[in-house]
JSON list of C-alpha atoms in Angstrom, two decimals:
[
{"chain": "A", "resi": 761, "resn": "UNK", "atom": "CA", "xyz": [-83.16, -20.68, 92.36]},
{"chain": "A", "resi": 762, "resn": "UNK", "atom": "CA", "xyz": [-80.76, -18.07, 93.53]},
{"chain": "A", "resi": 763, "resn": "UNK", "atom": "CA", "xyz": [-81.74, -14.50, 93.17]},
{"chain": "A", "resi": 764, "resn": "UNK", "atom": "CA", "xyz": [-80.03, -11.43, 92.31]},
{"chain": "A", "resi": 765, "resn": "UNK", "atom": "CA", "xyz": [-76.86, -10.85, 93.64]},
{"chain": "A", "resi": 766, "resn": "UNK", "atom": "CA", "xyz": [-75.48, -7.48, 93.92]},
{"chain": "A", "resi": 767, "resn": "UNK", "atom": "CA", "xyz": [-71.92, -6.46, 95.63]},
{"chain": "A", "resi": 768, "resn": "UNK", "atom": "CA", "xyz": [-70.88, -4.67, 97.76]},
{"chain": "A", "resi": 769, "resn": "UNK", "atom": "CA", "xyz": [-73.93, -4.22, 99.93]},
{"chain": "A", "resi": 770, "resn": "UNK", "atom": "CA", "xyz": [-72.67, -0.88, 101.26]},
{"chain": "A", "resi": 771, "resn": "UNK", "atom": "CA", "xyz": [-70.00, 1.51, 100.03]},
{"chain": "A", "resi": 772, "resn": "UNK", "atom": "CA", "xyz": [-68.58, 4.63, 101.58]},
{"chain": "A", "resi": 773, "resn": "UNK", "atom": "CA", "xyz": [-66.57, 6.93, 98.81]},
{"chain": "A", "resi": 774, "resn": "UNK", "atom": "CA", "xyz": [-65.38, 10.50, 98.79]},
{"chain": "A", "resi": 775, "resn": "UNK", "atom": "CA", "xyz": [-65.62, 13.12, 96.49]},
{"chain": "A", "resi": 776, "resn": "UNK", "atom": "CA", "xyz": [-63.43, 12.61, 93.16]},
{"chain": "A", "resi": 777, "resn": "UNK", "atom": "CA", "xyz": [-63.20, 9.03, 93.46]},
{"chain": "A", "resi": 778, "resn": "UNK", "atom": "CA", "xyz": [-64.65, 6.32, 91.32]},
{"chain": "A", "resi": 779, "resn": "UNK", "atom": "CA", "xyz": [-66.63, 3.10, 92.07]},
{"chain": "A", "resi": 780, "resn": "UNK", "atom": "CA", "xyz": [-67.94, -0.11, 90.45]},
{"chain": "A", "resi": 781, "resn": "UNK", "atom": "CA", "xyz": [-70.66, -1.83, 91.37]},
{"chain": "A", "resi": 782, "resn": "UNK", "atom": "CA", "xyz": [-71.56, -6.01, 90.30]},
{"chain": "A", "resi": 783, "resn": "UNK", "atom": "CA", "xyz": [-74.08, -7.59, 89.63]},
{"chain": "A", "resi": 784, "resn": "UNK", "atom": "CA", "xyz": [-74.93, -10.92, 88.99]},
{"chain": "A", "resi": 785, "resn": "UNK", "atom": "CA", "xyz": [-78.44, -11.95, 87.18]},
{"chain": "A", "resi": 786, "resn": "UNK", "atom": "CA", "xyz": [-80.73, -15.09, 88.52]},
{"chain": "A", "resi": 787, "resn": "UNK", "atom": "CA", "xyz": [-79.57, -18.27, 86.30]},
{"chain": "A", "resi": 788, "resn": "UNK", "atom": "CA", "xyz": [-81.00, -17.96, 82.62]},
{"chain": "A", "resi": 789, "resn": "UNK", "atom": "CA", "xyz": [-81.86, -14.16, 82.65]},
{"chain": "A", "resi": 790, "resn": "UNK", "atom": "CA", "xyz": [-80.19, -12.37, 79.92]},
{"chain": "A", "resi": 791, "resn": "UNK", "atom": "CA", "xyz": [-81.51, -8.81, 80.77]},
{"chain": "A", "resi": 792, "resn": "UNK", "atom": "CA", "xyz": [-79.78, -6.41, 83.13]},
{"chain": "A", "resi": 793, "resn": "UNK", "atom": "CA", "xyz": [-81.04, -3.33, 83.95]},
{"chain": "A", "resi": 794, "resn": "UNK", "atom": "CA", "xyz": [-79.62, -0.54, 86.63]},
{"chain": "A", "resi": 795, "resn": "UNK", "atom": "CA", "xyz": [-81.43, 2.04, 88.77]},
{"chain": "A", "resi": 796, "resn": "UNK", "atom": "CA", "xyz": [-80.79, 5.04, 91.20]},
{"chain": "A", "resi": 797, "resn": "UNK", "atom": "CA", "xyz": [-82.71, 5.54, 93.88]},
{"chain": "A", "resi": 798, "resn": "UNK", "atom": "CA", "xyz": [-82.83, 8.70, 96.25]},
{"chain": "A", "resi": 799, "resn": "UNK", "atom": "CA", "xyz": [-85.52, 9.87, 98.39]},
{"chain": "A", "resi": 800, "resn": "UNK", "atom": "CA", "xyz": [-85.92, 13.27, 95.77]},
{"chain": "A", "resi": 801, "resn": "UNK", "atom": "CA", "xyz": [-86.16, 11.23, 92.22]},
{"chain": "A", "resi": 802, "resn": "UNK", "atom": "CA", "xyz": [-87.46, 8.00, 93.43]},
{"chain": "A", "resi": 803, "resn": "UNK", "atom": "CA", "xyz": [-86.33, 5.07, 90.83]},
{"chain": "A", "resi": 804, "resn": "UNK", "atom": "CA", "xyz": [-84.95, 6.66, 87.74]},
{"chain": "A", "resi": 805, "resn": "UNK", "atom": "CA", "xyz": [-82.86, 3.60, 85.30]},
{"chain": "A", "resi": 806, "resn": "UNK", "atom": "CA", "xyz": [-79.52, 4.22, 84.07]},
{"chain": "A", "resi": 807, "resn": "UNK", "atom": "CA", "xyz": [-79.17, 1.29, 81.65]},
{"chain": "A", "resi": 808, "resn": "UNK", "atom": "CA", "xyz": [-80.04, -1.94, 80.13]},
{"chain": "A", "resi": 809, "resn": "UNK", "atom": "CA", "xyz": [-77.83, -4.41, 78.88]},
{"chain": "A", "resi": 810, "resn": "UNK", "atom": "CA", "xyz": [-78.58, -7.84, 76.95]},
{"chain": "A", "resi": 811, "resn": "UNK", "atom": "CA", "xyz": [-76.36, -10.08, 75.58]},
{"chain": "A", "resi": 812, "resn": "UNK", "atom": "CA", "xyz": [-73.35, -7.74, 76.44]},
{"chain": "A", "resi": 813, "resn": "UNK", "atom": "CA", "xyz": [-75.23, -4.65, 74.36]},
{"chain": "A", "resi": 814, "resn": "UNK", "atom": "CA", "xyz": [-76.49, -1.64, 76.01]},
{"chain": "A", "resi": 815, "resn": "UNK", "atom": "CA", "xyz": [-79.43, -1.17, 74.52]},
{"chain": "A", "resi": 816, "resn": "UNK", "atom": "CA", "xyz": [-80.98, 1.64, 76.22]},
{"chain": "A", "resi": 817, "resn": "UNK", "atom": "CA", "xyz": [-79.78, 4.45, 78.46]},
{"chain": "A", "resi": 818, "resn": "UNK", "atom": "CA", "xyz": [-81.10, 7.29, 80.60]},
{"chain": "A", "resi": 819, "resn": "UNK", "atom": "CA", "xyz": [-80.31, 10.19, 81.81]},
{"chain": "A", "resi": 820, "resn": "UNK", "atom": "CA", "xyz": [-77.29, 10.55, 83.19]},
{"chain": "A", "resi": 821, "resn": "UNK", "atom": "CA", "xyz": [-73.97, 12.00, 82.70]},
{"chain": "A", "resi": 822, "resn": "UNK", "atom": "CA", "xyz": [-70.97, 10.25, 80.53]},
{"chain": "A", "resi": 823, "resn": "UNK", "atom": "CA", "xyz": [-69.13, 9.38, 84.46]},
{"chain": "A", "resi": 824, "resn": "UNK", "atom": "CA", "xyz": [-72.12, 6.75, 84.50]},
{"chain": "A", "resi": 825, "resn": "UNK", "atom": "CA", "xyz": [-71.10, 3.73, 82.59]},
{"chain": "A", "resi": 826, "resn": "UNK", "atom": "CA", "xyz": [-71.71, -0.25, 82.65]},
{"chain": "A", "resi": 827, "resn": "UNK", "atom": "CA", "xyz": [-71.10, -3.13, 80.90]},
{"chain": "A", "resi": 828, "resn": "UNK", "atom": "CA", "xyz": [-72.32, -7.13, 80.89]},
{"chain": "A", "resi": 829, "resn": "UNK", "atom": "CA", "xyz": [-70.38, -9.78, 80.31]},
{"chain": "A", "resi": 830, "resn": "UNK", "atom": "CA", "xyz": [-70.77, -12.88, 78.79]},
{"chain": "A", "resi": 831, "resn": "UNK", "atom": "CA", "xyz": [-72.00, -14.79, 81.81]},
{"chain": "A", "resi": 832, "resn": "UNK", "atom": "CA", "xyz": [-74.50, -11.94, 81.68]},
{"chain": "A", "resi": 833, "resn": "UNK", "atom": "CA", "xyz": [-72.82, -10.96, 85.32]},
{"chain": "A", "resi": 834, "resn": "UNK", "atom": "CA", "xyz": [-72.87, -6.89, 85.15]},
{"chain": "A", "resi": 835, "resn": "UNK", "atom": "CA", "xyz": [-70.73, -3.83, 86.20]},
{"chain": "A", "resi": 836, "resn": "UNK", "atom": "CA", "xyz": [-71.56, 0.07, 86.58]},
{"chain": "A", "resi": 837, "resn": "UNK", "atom": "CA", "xyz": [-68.87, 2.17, 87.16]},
{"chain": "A", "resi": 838, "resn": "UNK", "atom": "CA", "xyz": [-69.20, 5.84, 88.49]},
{"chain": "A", "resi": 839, "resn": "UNK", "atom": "CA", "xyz": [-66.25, 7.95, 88.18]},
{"chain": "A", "resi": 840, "resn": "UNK", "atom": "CA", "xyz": [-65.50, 11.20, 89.46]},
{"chain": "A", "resi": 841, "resn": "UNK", "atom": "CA", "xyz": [-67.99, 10.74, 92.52]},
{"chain": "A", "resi": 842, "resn": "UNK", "atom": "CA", "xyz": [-70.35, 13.87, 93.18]},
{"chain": "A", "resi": 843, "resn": "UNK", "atom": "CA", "xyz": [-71.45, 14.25, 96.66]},
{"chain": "A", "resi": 844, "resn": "UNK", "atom": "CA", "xyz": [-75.21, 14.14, 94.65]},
{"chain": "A", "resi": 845, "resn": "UNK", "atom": "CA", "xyz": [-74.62, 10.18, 93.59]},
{"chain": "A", "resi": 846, "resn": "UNK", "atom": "CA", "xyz": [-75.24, 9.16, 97.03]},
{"chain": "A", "resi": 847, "resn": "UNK", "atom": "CA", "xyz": [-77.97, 6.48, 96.19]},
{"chain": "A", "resi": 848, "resn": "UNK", "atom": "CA", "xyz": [-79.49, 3.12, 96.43]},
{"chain": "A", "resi": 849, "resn": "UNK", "atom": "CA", "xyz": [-78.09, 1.21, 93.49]},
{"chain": "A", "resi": 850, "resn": "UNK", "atom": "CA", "xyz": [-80.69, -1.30, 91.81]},
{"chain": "A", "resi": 851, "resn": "UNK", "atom": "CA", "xyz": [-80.07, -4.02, 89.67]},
{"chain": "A", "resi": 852, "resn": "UNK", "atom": "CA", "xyz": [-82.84, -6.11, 87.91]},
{"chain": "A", "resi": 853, "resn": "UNK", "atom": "CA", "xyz": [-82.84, -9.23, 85.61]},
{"chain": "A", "resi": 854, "resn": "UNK", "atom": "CA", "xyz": [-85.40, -10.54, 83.68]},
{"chain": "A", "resi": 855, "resn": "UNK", "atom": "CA", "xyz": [-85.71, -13.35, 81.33]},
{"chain": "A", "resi": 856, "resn": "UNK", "atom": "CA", "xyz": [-86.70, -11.23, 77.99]},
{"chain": "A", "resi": 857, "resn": "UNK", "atom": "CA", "xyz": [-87.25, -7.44, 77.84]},
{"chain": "A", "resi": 858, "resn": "UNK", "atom": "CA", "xyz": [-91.04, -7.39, 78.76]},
{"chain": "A", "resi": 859, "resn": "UNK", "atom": "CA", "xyz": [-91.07, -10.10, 81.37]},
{"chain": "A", "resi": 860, "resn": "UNK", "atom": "CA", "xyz": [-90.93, -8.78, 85.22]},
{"chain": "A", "resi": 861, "resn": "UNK", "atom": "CA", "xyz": [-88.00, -7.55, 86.61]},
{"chain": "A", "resi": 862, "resn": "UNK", "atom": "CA", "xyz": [-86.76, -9.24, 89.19]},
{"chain": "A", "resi": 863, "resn": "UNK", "atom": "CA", "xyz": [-84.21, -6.92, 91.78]},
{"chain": "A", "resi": 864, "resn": "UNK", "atom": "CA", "xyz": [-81.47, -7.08, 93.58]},
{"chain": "A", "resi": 865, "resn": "UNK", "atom": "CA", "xyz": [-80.82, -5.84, 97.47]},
{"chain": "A", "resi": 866, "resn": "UNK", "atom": "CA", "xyz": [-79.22, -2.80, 95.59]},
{"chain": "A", "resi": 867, "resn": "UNK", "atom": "CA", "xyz": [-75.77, -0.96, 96.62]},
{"chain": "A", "resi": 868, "resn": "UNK", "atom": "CA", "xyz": [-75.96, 1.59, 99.43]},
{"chain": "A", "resi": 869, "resn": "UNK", "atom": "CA", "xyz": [-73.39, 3.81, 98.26]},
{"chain": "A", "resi": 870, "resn": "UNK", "atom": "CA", "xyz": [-72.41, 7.32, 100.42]},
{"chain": "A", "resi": 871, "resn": "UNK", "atom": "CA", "xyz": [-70.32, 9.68, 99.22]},
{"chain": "A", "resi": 872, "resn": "UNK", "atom": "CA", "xyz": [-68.82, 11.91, 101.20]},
{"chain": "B", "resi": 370, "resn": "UNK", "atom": "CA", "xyz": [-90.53, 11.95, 77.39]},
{"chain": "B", "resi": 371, "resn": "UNK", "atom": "CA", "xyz": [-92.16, 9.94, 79.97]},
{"chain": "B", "resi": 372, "resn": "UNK", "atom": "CA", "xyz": [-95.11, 11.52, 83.01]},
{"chain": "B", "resi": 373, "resn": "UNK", "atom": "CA", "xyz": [-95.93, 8.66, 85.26]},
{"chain": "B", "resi": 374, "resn": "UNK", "atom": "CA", "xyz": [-98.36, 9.99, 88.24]},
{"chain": "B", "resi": 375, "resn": "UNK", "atom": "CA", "xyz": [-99.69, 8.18, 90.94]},
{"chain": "B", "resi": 376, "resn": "UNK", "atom": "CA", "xyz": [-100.60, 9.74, 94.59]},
{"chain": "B", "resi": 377, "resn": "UNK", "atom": "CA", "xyz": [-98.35, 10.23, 96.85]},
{"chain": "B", "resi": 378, "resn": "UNK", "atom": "CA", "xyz": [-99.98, 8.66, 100.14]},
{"chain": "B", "resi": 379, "resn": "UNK", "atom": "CA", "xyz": [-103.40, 6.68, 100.97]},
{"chain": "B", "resi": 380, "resn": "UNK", "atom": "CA", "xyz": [-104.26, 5.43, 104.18]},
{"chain": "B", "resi": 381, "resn": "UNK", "atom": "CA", "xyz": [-106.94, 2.46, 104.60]},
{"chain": "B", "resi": 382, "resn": "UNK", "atom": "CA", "xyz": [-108.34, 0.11, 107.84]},
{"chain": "B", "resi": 383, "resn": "UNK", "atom": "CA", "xyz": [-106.83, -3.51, 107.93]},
{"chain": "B", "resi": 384, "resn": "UNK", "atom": "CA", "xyz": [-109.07, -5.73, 105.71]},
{"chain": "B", "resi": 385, "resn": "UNK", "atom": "CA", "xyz": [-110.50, -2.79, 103.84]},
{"chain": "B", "resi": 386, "resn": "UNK", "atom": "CA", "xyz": [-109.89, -1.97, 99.91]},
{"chain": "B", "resi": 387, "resn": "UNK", "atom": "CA", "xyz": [-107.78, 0.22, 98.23]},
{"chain": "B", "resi": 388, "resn": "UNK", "atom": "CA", "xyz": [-107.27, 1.47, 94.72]},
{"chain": "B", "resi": 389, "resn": "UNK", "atom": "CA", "xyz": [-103.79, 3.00, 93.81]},
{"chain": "B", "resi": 390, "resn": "UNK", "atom": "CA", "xyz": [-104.57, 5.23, 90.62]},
{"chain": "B", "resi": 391, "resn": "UNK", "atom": "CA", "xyz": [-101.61, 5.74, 88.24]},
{"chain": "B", "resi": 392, "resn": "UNK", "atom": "CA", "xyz": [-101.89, 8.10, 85.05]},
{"chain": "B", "resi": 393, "resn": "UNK", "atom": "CA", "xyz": [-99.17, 7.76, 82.30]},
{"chain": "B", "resi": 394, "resn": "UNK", "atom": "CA", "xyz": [-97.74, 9.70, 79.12]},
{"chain": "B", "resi": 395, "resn": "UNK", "atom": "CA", "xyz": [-95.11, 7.92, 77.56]},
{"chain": "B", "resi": 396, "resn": "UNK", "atom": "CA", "xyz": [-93.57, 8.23, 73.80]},
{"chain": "B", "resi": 397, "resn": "UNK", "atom": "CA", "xyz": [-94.19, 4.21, 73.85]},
{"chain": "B", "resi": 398, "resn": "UNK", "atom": "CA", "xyz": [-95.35, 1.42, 75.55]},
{"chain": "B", "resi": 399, "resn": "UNK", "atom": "CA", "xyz": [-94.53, -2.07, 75.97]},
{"chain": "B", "resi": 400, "resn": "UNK", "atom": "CA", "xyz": [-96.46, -2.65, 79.25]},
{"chain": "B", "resi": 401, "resn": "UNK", "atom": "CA", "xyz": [-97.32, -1.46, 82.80]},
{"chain": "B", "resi": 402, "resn": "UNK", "atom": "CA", "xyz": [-95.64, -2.95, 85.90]},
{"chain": "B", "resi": 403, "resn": "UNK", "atom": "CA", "xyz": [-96.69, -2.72, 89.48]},
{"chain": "B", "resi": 404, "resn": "UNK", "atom": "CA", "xyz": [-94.25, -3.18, 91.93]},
{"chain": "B", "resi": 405, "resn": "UNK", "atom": "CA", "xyz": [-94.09, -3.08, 95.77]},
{"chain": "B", "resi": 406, "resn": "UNK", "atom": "CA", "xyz": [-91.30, -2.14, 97.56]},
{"chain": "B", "resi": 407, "resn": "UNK", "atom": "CA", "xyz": [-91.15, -1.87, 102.17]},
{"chain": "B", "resi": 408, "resn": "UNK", "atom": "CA", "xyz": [-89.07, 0.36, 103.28]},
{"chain": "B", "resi": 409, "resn": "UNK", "atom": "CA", "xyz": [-85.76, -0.32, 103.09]},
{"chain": "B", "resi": 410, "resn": "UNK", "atom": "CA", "xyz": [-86.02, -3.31, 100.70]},
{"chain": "B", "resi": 411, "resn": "UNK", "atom": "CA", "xyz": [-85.79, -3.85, 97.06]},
{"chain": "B", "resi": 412, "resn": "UNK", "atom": "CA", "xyz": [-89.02, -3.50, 95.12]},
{"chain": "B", "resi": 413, "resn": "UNK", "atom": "CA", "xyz": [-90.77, -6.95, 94.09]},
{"chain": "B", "resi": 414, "resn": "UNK", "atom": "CA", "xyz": [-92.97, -7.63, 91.11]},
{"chain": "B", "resi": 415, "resn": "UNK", "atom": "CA", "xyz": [-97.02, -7.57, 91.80]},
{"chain": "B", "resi": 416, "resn": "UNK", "atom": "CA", "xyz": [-98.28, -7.28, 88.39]},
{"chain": "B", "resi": 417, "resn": "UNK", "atom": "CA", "xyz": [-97.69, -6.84, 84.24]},
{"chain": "B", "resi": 418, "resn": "UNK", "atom": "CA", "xyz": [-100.41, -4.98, 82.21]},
{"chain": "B", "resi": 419, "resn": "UNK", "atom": "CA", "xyz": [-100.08, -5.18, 78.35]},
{"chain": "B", "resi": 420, "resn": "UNK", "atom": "CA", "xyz": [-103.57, -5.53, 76.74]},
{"chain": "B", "resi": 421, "resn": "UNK", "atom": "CA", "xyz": [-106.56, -3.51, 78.28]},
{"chain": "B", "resi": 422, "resn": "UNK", "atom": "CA", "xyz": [-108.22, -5.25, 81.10]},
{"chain": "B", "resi": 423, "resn": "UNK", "atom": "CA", "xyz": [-108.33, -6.76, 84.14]},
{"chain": "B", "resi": 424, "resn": "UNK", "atom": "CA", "xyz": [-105.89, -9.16, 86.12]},
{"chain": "B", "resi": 425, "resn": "UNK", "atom": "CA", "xyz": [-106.35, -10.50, 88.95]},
{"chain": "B", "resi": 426, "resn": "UNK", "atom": "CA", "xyz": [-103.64, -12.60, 91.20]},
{"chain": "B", "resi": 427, "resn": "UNK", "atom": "CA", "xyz": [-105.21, -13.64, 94.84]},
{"chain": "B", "resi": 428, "resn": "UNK", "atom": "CA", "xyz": [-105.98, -9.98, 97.17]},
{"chain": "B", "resi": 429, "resn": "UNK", "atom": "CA", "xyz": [-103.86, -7.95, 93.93]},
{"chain": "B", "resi": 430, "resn": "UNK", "atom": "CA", "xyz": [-105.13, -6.75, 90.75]},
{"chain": "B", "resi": 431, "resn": "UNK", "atom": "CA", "xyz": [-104.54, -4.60, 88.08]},
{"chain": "B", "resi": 432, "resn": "UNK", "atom": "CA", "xyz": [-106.34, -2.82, 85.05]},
{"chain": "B", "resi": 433, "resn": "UNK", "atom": "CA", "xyz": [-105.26, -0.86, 82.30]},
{"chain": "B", "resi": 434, "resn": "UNK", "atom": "CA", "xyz": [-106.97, 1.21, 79.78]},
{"chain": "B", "resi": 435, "resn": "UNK", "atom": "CA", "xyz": [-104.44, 2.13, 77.00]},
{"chain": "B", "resi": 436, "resn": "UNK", "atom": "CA", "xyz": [-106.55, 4.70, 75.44]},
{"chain": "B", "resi": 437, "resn": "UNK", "atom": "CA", "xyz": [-106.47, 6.48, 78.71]},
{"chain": "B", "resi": 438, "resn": "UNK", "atom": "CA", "xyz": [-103.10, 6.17, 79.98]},
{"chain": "B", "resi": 439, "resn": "UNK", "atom": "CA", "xyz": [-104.47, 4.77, 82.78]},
{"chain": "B", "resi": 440, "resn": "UNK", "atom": "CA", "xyz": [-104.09, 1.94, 85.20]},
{"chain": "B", "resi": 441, "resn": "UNK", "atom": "CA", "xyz": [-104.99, 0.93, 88.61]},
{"chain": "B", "resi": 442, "resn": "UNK", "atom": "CA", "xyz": [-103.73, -1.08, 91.24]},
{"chain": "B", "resi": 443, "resn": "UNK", "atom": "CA", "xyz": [-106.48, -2.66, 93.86]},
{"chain": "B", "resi": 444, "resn": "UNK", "atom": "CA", "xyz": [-105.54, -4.69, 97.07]},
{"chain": "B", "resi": 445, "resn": "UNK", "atom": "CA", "xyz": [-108.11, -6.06, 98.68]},
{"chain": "B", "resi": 446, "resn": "UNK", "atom": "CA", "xyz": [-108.81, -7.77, 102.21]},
{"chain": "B", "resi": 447, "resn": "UNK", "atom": "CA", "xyz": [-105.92, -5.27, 103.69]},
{"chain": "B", "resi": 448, "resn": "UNK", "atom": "CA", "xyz": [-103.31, -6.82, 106.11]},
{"chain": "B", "resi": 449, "resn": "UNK", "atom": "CA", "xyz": [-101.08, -4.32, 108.06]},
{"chain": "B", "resi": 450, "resn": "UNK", "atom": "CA", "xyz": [-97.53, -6.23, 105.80]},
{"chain": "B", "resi": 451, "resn": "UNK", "atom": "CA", "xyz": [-99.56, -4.47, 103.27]},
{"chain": "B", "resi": 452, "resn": "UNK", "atom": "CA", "xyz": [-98.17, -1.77, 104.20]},
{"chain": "B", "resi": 453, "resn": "UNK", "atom": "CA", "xyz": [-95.17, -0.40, 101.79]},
{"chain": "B", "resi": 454, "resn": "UNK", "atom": "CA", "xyz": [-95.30, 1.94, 98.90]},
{"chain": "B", "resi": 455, "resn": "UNK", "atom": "CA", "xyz": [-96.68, 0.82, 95.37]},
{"chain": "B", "resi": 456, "resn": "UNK", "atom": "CA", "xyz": [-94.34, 1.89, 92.50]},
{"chain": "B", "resi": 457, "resn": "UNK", "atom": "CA", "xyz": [-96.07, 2.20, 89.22]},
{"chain": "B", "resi": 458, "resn": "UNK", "atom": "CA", "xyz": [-93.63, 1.45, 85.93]},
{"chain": "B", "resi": 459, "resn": "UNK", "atom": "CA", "xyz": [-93.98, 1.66, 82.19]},
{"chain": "B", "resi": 460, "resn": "UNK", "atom": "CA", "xyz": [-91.88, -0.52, 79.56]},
{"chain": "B", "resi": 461, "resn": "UNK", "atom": "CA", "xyz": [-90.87, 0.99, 77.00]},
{"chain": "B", "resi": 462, "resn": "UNK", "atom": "CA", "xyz": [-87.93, 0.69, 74.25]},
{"chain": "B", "resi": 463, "resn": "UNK", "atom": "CA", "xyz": [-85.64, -2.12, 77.10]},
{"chain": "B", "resi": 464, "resn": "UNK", "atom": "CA", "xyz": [-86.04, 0.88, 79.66]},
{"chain": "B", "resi": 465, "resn": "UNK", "atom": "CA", "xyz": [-88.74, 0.78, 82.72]},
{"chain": "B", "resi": 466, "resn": "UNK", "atom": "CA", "xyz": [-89.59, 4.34, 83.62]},
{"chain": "B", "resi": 467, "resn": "UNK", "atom": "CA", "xyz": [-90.83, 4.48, 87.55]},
{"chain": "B", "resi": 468, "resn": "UNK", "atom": "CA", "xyz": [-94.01, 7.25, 89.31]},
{"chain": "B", "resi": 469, "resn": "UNK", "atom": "CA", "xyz": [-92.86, 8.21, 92.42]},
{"chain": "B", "resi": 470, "resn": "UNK", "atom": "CA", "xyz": [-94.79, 5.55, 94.24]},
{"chain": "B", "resi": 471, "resn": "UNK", "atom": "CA", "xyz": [-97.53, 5.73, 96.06]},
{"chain": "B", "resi": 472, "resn": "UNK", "atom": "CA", "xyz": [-97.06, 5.22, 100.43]},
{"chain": "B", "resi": 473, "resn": "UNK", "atom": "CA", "xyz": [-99.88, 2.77, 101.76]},
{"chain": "B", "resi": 474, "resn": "UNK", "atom": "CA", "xyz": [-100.38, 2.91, 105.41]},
{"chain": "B", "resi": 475, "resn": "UNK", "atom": "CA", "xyz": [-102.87, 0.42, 106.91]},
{"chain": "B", "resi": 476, "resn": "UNK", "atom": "CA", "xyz": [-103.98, 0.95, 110.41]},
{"chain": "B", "resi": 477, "resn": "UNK", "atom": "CA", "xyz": [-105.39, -1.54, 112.68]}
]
């Protein structure tokens, strides 16, 4: 079974510009969640997204955004890049809401 | 809001034990994940605490006392791929909130 595929692997962006990010779940798995990584906040989740809902969101500012689609494939989008959004990306899908998350090799995306 | 805290480093001899504390406060909870994530990698699933208790899965296990906002990771029989940091995670409301993770370093 294929796991969680997440594209591009790395990213290079400048200030002002604006990105999006896929993902694509394992086979079956409904649930989509995002993360940021940095070395400062460690793992902090943007959103979650099931059956093309966002049901939950953290917090970040409105130029964070996603959606899922109805192969349950996902998209973030970051506009308006701040030099401070330099981050590992993270995507995880899981089968249900409470089952393990299962991640992605994340984004590496630099802004510069 | 959500206070996940485990420590920040622990260092421990190849085949020894170690216990990875983690402390929560959370406004709900669905369950406790441990996760394990090398450097440079994506973190992988170890273990899912919902009901208070001990579970075990080969050299890994975890326990959780819900009263206490408390959990614990221990790794037994230490091998040096053990080393990697241990990410703590609660479940609550669709959203996983992550501690700061906990480096392991085993020495030879």
């Amino acid at each position: 079974k294929a796991g969680v595929t997440q594209t591009p692997r790395y990213l290079i962006k400048t200030r002002g510009q604006q990105v999006t990010l896929s993902c694509s779940p394992i086979s079956g798995h409904r649930s989509v969640s995002w993360y940021q990584q940095t070395p400062g906040q460690g793992l902090q989740f943007l959103f979650e997204y099931f059956s093309e809902t966002q049901r939950n969101k953290g917090n970040f500012p409105g130029r964070f955004s996603g959606r899922q689609f109805s192969n349950s494939r996902s998209e973030m989008n970051v506009s308006t890049l701040e030099l401070g959004d330099s981050a590992l990306y993270l995507c995880a899908s899981s089968l249900m809401a409470n089952n393990e998350q299962f991640f992605g090799p994340g984004t590496r995306l630099t802004v510069l | 809001g959500q206070n996940i805290d485990q420590p920040t480093e622990m260092t421990a001899t190849e085949g020894a034990i170690v216990q990875i504390n983690c402390t929560y406060q959370t406004s709900g909870f669905n369950g406790l994940f441990w996760y394990q994530q090398h450097a440079g990698e994506a973190p992988t699933f170890l273990s899912y605490n919902v009901l208070d208790g001990l579970e075990e899965k080969g050299r890994f296990s975890s326990f959780l006392s819900r009263s206490k906002g408390y959990s614990y990771l221990l790794l037994k029989e230490l091998q040096m791929k053990d080393s990697a940091s241990y990410l703590c995670a609660v479940k609550n409301d669709y959203k996983l909130s992550f501690g700061a993770g906990t480096t392991v370093t085993v020495r030879a």
